[in-house]
């Protein structure tokens, strides 16, 4: 592909940028295709005169809370650079790392509810951990915006199925309707590029936000599969067999991404890979870890039995200490405790605390008083400040997200956006 062909894509993007006021969303997974997409978009906006850079653009990236550590570190670094670049050049681009709610986290579903680790038939994870956080974000923003354009890095050359699906869509001015979000129009600027075109671009051109893509190329070098695209609907192929999936992924037969990272010296992956094998063992009904009744009471492999959930929690906490990474949060532990009380064979409501205390030698609250107290305080503050309690919780979660990554850049804008959502909801409520 020639340099002018890449320039043509940027030119169409800047024309589209100036053609109307619809805000843009950009799907970003940290993989090669979406990195190229984001790079083209940044360049397109940079080519627009500064006084015309008014369009709000949100880069959306999901973190399932069980992402491969090296990938999370790289993605967080990139989002941070994007924010700085946007601020430096007044691009009006915000970069968002979206996570599933605690209620829908991988561990709460497996260890709390007893869901079997996912497989191709029962792939419960993608909707809850990847699609829902994006849909919630988009719906909230659409409240202010009315319509939006979502740019994705999908390419026809990825697979023949992908090519067929993309060819069969009805488009208007190069955009097609999102299957589930009626006011969202989807654009695929790199639709016709080959994998070689993508790498040629990424390796020759530094990113507009700084840095090159050699580290990204190295990540791909040890495994040859494609990236896990940002999931926007259930027709998107499984993240399985991907470079950028969860380290816990039991949908794939082999986790080549984790294996590749281990081979290239990331020793944390050794124990994580072993734990994935443990999850596969627990999923197999032949190993006695599953109830022999389904949730609806019919015969057949059901949820993980409570003793199996306890064993998994013990092993997970031991793993957490071994690798020195936080793999499960205190909020998830509290919720799991609550769920065990409602399980088919319930415990006394102190099972999680006993395991945690034994494992770590620390005292964890044996009931939910602590959590309830926190919730009451939040409600009181929300009442005093005249904002919705959910809005306050979102703001606190946002602050926590930033403090986890030891940065504050972009936080005021994000908090402001949450407050705008609150105002919008109040206005909609008042109109009704
Ligand atoms: S990477 Fe695997 S576990 Fe994670 S959401 Fe995708 S299919 Fe589910």
Coordinates of C-alpha atoms and ligand atoms in Angstrom, one line a residue:
X1 CA 0.0 0.0 0.0
X2 CA 1.3 3.4 -0.9
X3 CA 1.7 6.4 1.5
X4 CA -1.0 8.2 -0.5
X5 CA -3.5 5.4 0.3
X6 CA -2.9 6.0 4.1
X7 CA -3.2 9.7 3.4
X8 CA -6.6 9.1 1.7
X9 CA -8.0 7.5 4.8
X10 CA -6.8 10.4 6.9
X11 CA -8.3 12.9 4.5
X12 CA -11.7 11.1 4.5
X13 CA -11.6 11.1 8.3
X14 CA -10.9 14.8 8.5
X15 CA -13.7 15.5 6.0
X16 CA -16.1 13.4 8.0
X17 CA -14.9 15.2 11.2
X18 CA -15.8 18.6 9.7
X19 CA -19.0 17.4 7.9
X20 CA -21.3 17.4 11.0
X21 CA -21.3 17.7 14.8
X22 CA -21.9 14.1 15.7
X23 CA -19.4 13.0 18.4
X24 CA -17.1 10.1 17.8
X25 CA -16.4 7.0 19.7
X26 CA -13.2 4.9 19.0
X27 CA -12.9 1.2 19.9
X28 CA -9.4 0.6 21.2
X29 CA -8.1 -2.8 22.5
X30 CA -4.4 -2.0 22.4
X31 CA -3.9 -4.4 19.5
X32 CA -2.4 -3.6 16.2
X33 CA -5.7 -2.8 14.2
X34 CA -7.1 -0.5 16.8
X35 CA -3.8 1.2 17.4
X36 CA -3.6 2.0 13.8
X37 CA -7.2 3.2 13.8
X38 CA -6.5 5.5 16.8
X39 CA -3.3 6.8 15.2
X40 CA -5.2 7.7 12.0
X41 CA -7.9 9.5 14.0
X42 CA -5.4 11.5 16.1
X43 CA -3.6 12.5 12.9
X44 CA -6.9 13.4 11.2
X45 CA -7.9 15.7 14.1
X46 CA -4.4 17.2 14.2
X47 CA -4.8 18.1 10.5
X48 CA -7.9 20.2 11.3
X49 CA -7.2 23.9 12.2
X50 CA -7.1 24.3 16.0
X51 CA -10.1 26.5 16.2
X52 CA -12.2 23.8 14.5
X53 CA -11.2 20.9 16.9
X54 CA -14.6 21.0 18.7
X55 CA -15.9 17.5 18.3
X56 CA -15.9 15.4 21.5
X57 CA -14.1 12.1 20.8
X58 CA -14.0 9.2 23.3
X59 CA -11.5 6.4 23.0
X60 CA -13.1 3.3 24.6
X61 CA -11.0 0.4 26.0
X62 CA -12.3 -2.4 28.2
X63 CA -10.5 -4.0 31.1
X64 CA -12.2 -7.2 32.2
X65 CA -10.4 -7.1 35.5
X66 CA -8.7 -10.4 34.4
X67 CA -6.6 -9.0 31.6
X68 CA -3.1 -10.3 31.0
X69 CA -1.0 -8.0 33.3
X70 CA 1.6 -7.0 30.6
X71 CA -1.3 -6.0 28.2
X72 CA -3.0 -3.9 30.9
X73 CA 0.3 -2.1 31.7
X74 CA 0.9 -1.3 28.1
X75 CA -2.7 -0.2 27.4
X76 CA -2.8 2.0 30.5
X77 CA 0.4 3.7 29.4
X78 CA -1.0 4.3 25.9
X79 CA -4.2 5.8 27.2
X80 CA -2.2 8.1 29.4
X81 CA -0.1 9.3 26.5
X82 CA -3.3 9.8 24.4
X83 CA -4.8 12.0 27.2
X84 CA -1.6 14.1 27.4
X85 CA -1.4 14.5 23.6
X86 CA -5.1 15.5 23.5
X87 CA -4.6 18.1 26.2
X88 CA -1.4 19.5 24.6
X89 CA -3.0 20.0 21.2
X90 CA -6.6 20.7 22.4
X91 CA -8.0 17.6 20.5
X92 CA -11.0 17.2 22.8
X93 CA -10.2 13.4 22.9
X94 CA -10.8 11.5 26.2
X95 CA -9.5 8.0 26.8
X96 CA -11.6 5.7 28.9
X97 CA -10.8 2.4 30.5
X98 CA -14.2 0.7 31.0
X99 CA -14.5 -2.2 33.5
X100 CA -17.4 -4.6 34.3
X101 CA -19.3 -3.9 37.5
X102 CA -18.2 -5.8 40.5
X103 CA -21.4 -7.8 40.4
X104 CA -20.4 -9.1 36.9
X105 CA -16.7 -9.7 37.4
X106 CA -15.2 -13.0 36.4
X107 CA -14.5 -14.1 40.0
X108 CA -17.9 -13.0 41.4
X109 CA -19.6 -15.1 38.6
X110 CA -17.3 -18.2 39.1
X111 CA -16.5 -18.3 42.8
X112 CA -19.6 -16.4 44.0
X113 CA -22.4 -17.7 41.7
X114 CA -20.7 -20.9 40.8
X115 CA -20.8 -20.4 37.0
X116 CA -18.5 -22.9 35.3
X117 CA -15.5 -21.3 33.6
X118 CA -16.7 -20.3 30.1
X119 CA -16.5 -22.4 27.0
X120 CA -17.7 -21.9 23.4
X121 CA -21.2 -23.0 24.2
X122 CA -21.6 -21.1 27.5
X123 CA -19.6 -18.0 26.8
X124 CA -21.2 -15.9 29.5
X125 CA -18.2 -13.6 29.9
X126 CA -18.0 -11.5 26.8
X127 CA -21.4 -9.9 27.2
X128 CA -21.0 -9.1 30.9
X129 CA -17.3 -8.2 30.9
X130 CA -16.8 -6.5 27.6
X131 CA -20.0 -5.6 25.8
X132 CA -22.1 -4.3 28.7
X133 CA -19.5 -1.7 30.0
X134 CA -19.3 -0.2 26.5
X135 CA -23.0 -0.2 26.0
X136 CA -23.6 1.5 29.4
X137 CA -21.0 4.2 28.6
X138 CA -22.4 4.8 25.1
X139 CA -26.0 5.0 26.3
X140 CA -25.0 7.5 29.0
X141 CA -23.1 9.7 26.5
X142 CA -26.0 9.3 23.9
X143 CA -28.2 11.0 26.5
X144 CA -26.3 14.2 25.8
X145 CA -25.5 13.6 22.2
X146 CA -28.4 12.2 20.3
X147 CA -26.3 10.4 17.7
X148 CA -22.7 9.3 17.5
X149 CA -20.2 7.7 15.1
X150 CA -18.3 4.7 16.4
X151 CA -15.0 3.9 14.6
X152 CA -13.8 0.4 14.7
X153 CA -10.6 -1.3 13.5
X154 CA -12.3 -4.3 11.8
X155 CA -10.8 -5.5 8.5
X156 CA -12.2 -7.8 5.8
X157 CA -8.8 -9.6 5.6
X158 CA -9.2 -10.9 9.2
X159 CA -11.3 -13.9 8.0
X160 CA -13.6 -14.9 5.3
X161 CA -16.6 -14.7 7.7
X162 CA -15.6 -11.2 8.6
X163 CA -15.3 -10.3 4.9
X164 CA -18.8 -11.7 4.2
X165 CA -20.4 -9.9 7.1
X166 CA -18.8 -6.6 6.2
X167 CA -19.7 -7.0 2.5
X168 CA -23.3 -7.7 3.3
X169 CA -24.0 -4.6 5.4
X170 CA -26.1 -1.8 4.2
X171 CA -24.2 1.5 4.3
X172 CA -25.0 5.1 4.0
X173 CA -22.1 7.5 3.2
X174 CA -19.8 4.7 4.3
X175 CA -21.5 4.3 7.7
X176 CA -23.8 1.5 8.8
X177 CA -26.2 1.3 11.7
X178 CA -25.0 -0.4 14.9
X179 CA -27.0 -3.6 15.3
X180 CA -28.0 -2.9 19.0
X181 CA -27.5 0.8 19.4
X182 CA -29.9 2.5 17.0
X183 CA -28.5 6.0 17.2
X184 CA -24.9 4.9 16.7
X185 CA -23.4 4.7 13.2
X186 CA -20.4 2.5 12.7
X187 CA -17.4 3.4 10.5
X188 CA -14.5 1.0 9.6
X189 CA -11.8 3.2 8.2
X190 CA -9.2 0.4 7.7
X191 CA -11.8 -2.1 6.3
X192 CA -9.7 -2.9 3.2
X193 CA -6.2 -3.0 4.6
X194 CA -4.2 -6.2 4.9
X195 CA -2.3 -7.3 8.0
X196 CA 0.9 -6.3 6.1
X197 CA -0.5 -2.8 5.5
X198 CA -1.2 -2.4 9.2
X199 CA 2.2 -3.5 10.3
X200 CA 3.9 -1.4 7.6
X201 CA 2.1 1.6 8.9
X202 CA 2.7 1.0 12.5
X203 CA 6.4 0.2 12.2
X204 CA 7.2 3.1 9.9
X205 CA 5.3 5.8 11.7
X206 CA 5.6 6.9 15.3
X207 CA 2.3 7.2 17.2
X208 CA 0.9 10.8 17.3
X209 CA 0.8 10.5 21.1
X210 CA 4.5 9.5 21.2
X211 CA 6.5 6.3 21.1
X212 CA 6.7 3.6 18.4
X213 CA 5.1 0.2 18.1
X214 CA 8.1 -2.0 18.4
X215 CA 7.0 -3.3 21.8
X216 CA 3.6 -4.1 20.3
X217 CA 5.2 -5.9 17.4
X218 CA 7.3 -8.0 19.9
X219 CA 4.1 -8.9 21.7
X220 CA 2.7 -10.3 18.5
X221 CA 5.9 -12.0 17.5
X222 CA 5.5 -15.0 19.8
X223 CA 2.0 -15.9 18.7
X224 CA 0.4 -15.5 15.3
X225 CA -3.2 -15.0 16.1
X226 CA -5.3 -11.8 15.8
X227 CA -6.3 -9.4 18.6
X228 CA -9.4 -9.6 20.7
X229 CA -11.4 -6.8 19.1
X230 CA -13.4 -4.4 21.3
X231 CA -16.7 -6.3 21.7
X232 CA -19.7 -4.3 20.5
X233 CA -22.2 -7.0 19.9
X234 CA -22.6 -10.7 20.1
X235 CA -21.9 -11.2 16.4
X236 CA -18.3 -10.2 17.0
X237 CA -16.1 -13.3 17.0
X238 CA -15.0 -14.9 20.2
X239 CA -12.0 -13.2 21.9
X240 CA -10.7 -16.8 22.1
X241 CA -7.4 -17.6 20.5
X242 CA -6.5 -14.0 20.7
X243 CA -3.4 -12.0 21.7
X244 CA -5.4 -9.7 24.0
X245 CA -7.8 -11.9 25.9
X246 CA -8.1 -12.6 29.6
X247 CA -5.4 -14.7 31.3
X248 CA -8.3 -16.8 32.7
X249 CA -9.8 -17.5 29.3
X250 CA -11.0 -21.1 29.1
X251 CA -12.8 -20.6 25.8
X252 CA -9.5 -21.2 23.9
X253 CA -7.8 -24.6 23.8
X254 CA -4.4 -23.0 24.3
X255 CA -3.7 -19.5 25.6
X256 CA -0.9 -18.7 23.1
X257 CA -0.8 -15.1 24.2
X258 CA 0.1 -16.0 27.8
X259 CA 2.5 -18.8 26.6
X260 CA 4.2 -16.3 24.3
X261 CA 4.7 -13.8 27.1
X262 CA 6.1 -16.5 29.4
X263 CA 8.5 -17.6 26.6
X264 CA 9.6 -14.0 26.2
X265 CA 10.5 -13.7 29.9
X266 CA 7.3 -12.6 31.7
X267 CA 7.6 -15.0 34.6
X268 CA 4.3 -14.0 36.2
X269 CA 2.6 -15.9 33.4
X270 CA 3.8 -19.3 34.6
X271 CA 1.6 -19.4 37.6
X272 CA -1.3 -17.7 35.8
X273 CA -1.2 -20.3 33.0
X274 CA -1.2 -23.1 35.7
X275 CA -4.3 -21.5 37.3
X276 CA -6.0 -21.5 33.9
X277 CA -5.4 -25.3 33.8
X278 CA -7.0 -25.5 37.3
X279 CA -10.1 -23.7 35.9
X280 CA -10.4 -26.2 33.1
X281 CA -10.2 -29.0 35.6
X282 CA -13.0 -27.5 37.7
X283 CA -15.2 -27.0 34.6
X284 CA -15.1 -30.7 33.6
X285 CA -18.1 -32.4 35.2
X286 CA -16.1 -35.7 35.4
X287 CA -13.9 -34.2 38.2
X288 CA -16.8 -33.9 40.7
X289 CA -16.6 -30.1 41.1
X290 CA -20.0 -29.4 39.6
X291 CA -23.5 -29.9 40.9
X292 CA -25.3 -32.7 39.1
X293 CA -28.4 -30.6 38.8
X294 CA -28.6 -27.5 36.7
X295 CA -29.8 -24.2 38.1
X296 CA -33.4 -24.9 36.8
X297 CA -33.4 -28.2 38.7
X298 CA -33.0 -30.4 35.6
X299 CA -30.5 -33.2 35.6
X300 CA -27.1 -32.3 34.1
X301 CA -23.9 -30.5 35.0
X302 CA -24.8 -27.5 37.1
X303 CA -22.9 -24.7 38.9
X304 CA -19.7 -25.4 40.8
X305 CA -20.5 -26.9 44.2
X306 CA -19.7 -24.7 47.2
X307 CA -16.7 -26.8 48.3
X308 CA -15.2 -26.3 44.8
X309 CA -15.8 -22.6 45.1
X310 CA -14.0 -22.5 48.4
X311 CA -11.0 -24.4 47.0
X312 CA -10.8 -22.1 44.0
X313 CA -10.8 -19.0 46.3
X314 CA -8.0 -20.5 48.4
X315 CA -6.0 -21.2 45.4
X316 CA -6.6 -17.8 43.9
X317 CA -5.5 -16.0 47.1
X318 CA -2.4 -18.2 47.2
X319 CA -1.7 -17.3 43.6
X320 CA -2.2 -13.6 44.3
X321 CA 0.5 -13.8 46.9
X322 CA 2.8 -15.8 44.8
X323 CA 2.7 -13.4 41.8
X324 CA 2.4 -10.2 43.8
X325 CA -0.5 -8.9 41.8
X326 CA -4.0 -8.0 43.0
X327 CA -6.2 -10.6 41.2
X328 CA -9.4 -10.2 43.3
X329 CA -10.5 -7.1 45.1
X330 CA -12.0 -6.7 48.6
X331 CA -15.3 -5.6 47.1
X332 CA -15.5 -8.9 45.1
X333 CA -14.7 -10.9 48.3
X334 CA -17.6 -9.2 50.1
X335 CA -20.0 -9.9 47.4
X336 CA -18.9 -13.5 47.1
X337 CA -19.5 -13.9 50.8
X338 CA -23.0 -12.6 50.3
X339 CA -23.6 -15.1 47.5
X340 CA -22.4 -18.1 49.3
X341 CA -25.1 -17.5 51.9
X342 CA -27.7 -17.9 49.1
X343 CA -26.0 -20.9 47.4
X344 CA -27.8 -24.3 47.1
X345 CA -25.7 -25.6 50.0
X346 CA -25.2 -22.2 51.8
X347 CA -22.5 -21.5 54.3
X348 CA -22.9 -19.5 57.5
X349 CA -21.9 -16.3 55.9
X350 CA -18.4 -16.3 57.2
X351 CA -16.7 -18.8 54.8
X352 CA -14.9 -16.2 52.7
X353 CA -13.6 -14.4 55.8
X354 CA -12.3 -17.6 57.2
X355 CA -10.4 -18.4 54.0
X356 CA -9.0 -14.9 53.7
X357 CA -7.9 -14.7 57.3
X358 CA -6.2 -18.0 57.2
X359 CA -4.5 -17.2 53.9
X360 CA -3.3 -13.7 54.7
X361 CA -3.1 -13.7 58.5
X362 CA -5.3 -10.5 58.4
X363 CA -8.7 -10.0 59.8
X364 CA -11.4 -9.5 57.3
X365 CA -14.9 -8.3 58.4
X366 CA -16.9 -11.4 58.9
X367 CA -20.2 -9.8 57.8
X368 CA -21.4 -7.1 55.5
X369 CA -21.5 -4.4 58.2
X370 CA -18.5 -2.7 56.7
X371 CA -20.0 -2.6 53.3
X372 CA -23.3 -1.5 54.5
X373 CA -21.8 1.3 56.6
X374 CA -20.0 2.5 53.5
X375 CA -23.1 2.4 51.5
X376 CA -25.0 4.4 54.1
X377 CA -22.3 7.1 54.2
X378 CA -22.5 7.4 50.4
X379 CA -26.2 7.8 50.5
X380 CA -25.9 10.5 53.2
X381 CA -23.2 12.4 51.2
X382 CA -25.3 12.1 48.0
X383 CA -28.4 13.5 49.8
X384 CA -26.3 16.4 51.2
X385 CA -24.8 17.3 47.8
X386 CA -28.1 16.8 45.9
X387 CA -26.8 14.2 43.5
X388 CA -27.8 10.7 42.7
X389 CA -26.1 8.1 44.9
X390 CA -25.2 6.1 41.8
X391 CA -23.5 9.2 40.4
X392 CA -21.5 9.5 43.6
X393 CA -20.5 5.8 43.4
X394 CA -19.4 6.3 39.8
X395 CA -17.3 9.3 40.8
X396 CA -15.7 7.3 43.6
X397 CA -15.0 4.4 41.3
X398 CA -13.4 6.8 38.8
X399 CA -11.2 8.3 41.5
X400 CA -10.2 4.8 42.6
X401 CA -9.5 3.8 39.0
X402 CA -7.1 6.7 38.6
X403 CA -5.5 6.1 42.0
X404 CA -4.9 2.5 41.1
X405 CA -2.9 3.6 38.1
X406 CA -1.1 6.4 40.1
X407 CA -2.2 9.2 37.8
X408 CA -4.6 12.2 38.0
X409 CA -4.4 13.5 34.5
X410 CA -7.8 13.5 32.8
X411 CA -9.6 12.8 36.1
X412 CA -11.4 16.3 36.3
X413 CA -12.8 15.8 32.8
X414 CA -14.0 12.3 33.6
X415 CA -15.7 13.5 36.8
X416 CA -17.3 16.4 34.9
X417 CA -18.7 13.9 32.4
X418 CA -20.2 11.8 35.2
X419 CA -21.8 15.0 36.6
X420 CA -23.1 15.9 33.2
X421 CA -24.8 12.4 33.0
X422 CA -26.4 13.1 36.3
X423 CA -27.7 16.5 35.2
X424 CA -29.0 14.9 32.0
X425 CA -30.8 12.2 33.9
X426 CA -32.3 14.7 36.3
X427 CA -33.6 16.7 33.3
X428 CA -35.0 13.7 31.6
X429 CA -36.6 12.6 34.9
X430 CA -38.2 16.1 35.4
X431 CA -39.6 16.1 31.8
X432 CA -41.3 12.8 32.4
Ligands
LIG1 S1 -11.0 -13.4 26.5 FE1 -12.0 -15.3 26.9 S2 -12.7 -15.1 29.1 FE2 -12.2 -13.0 28.4 S3 -14.1 -12.2 27.7 FE3 -13.1 -13.1 25.9 S4 -13.9 -15.2 25.7 FE4 -14.4 -14.4 27.8

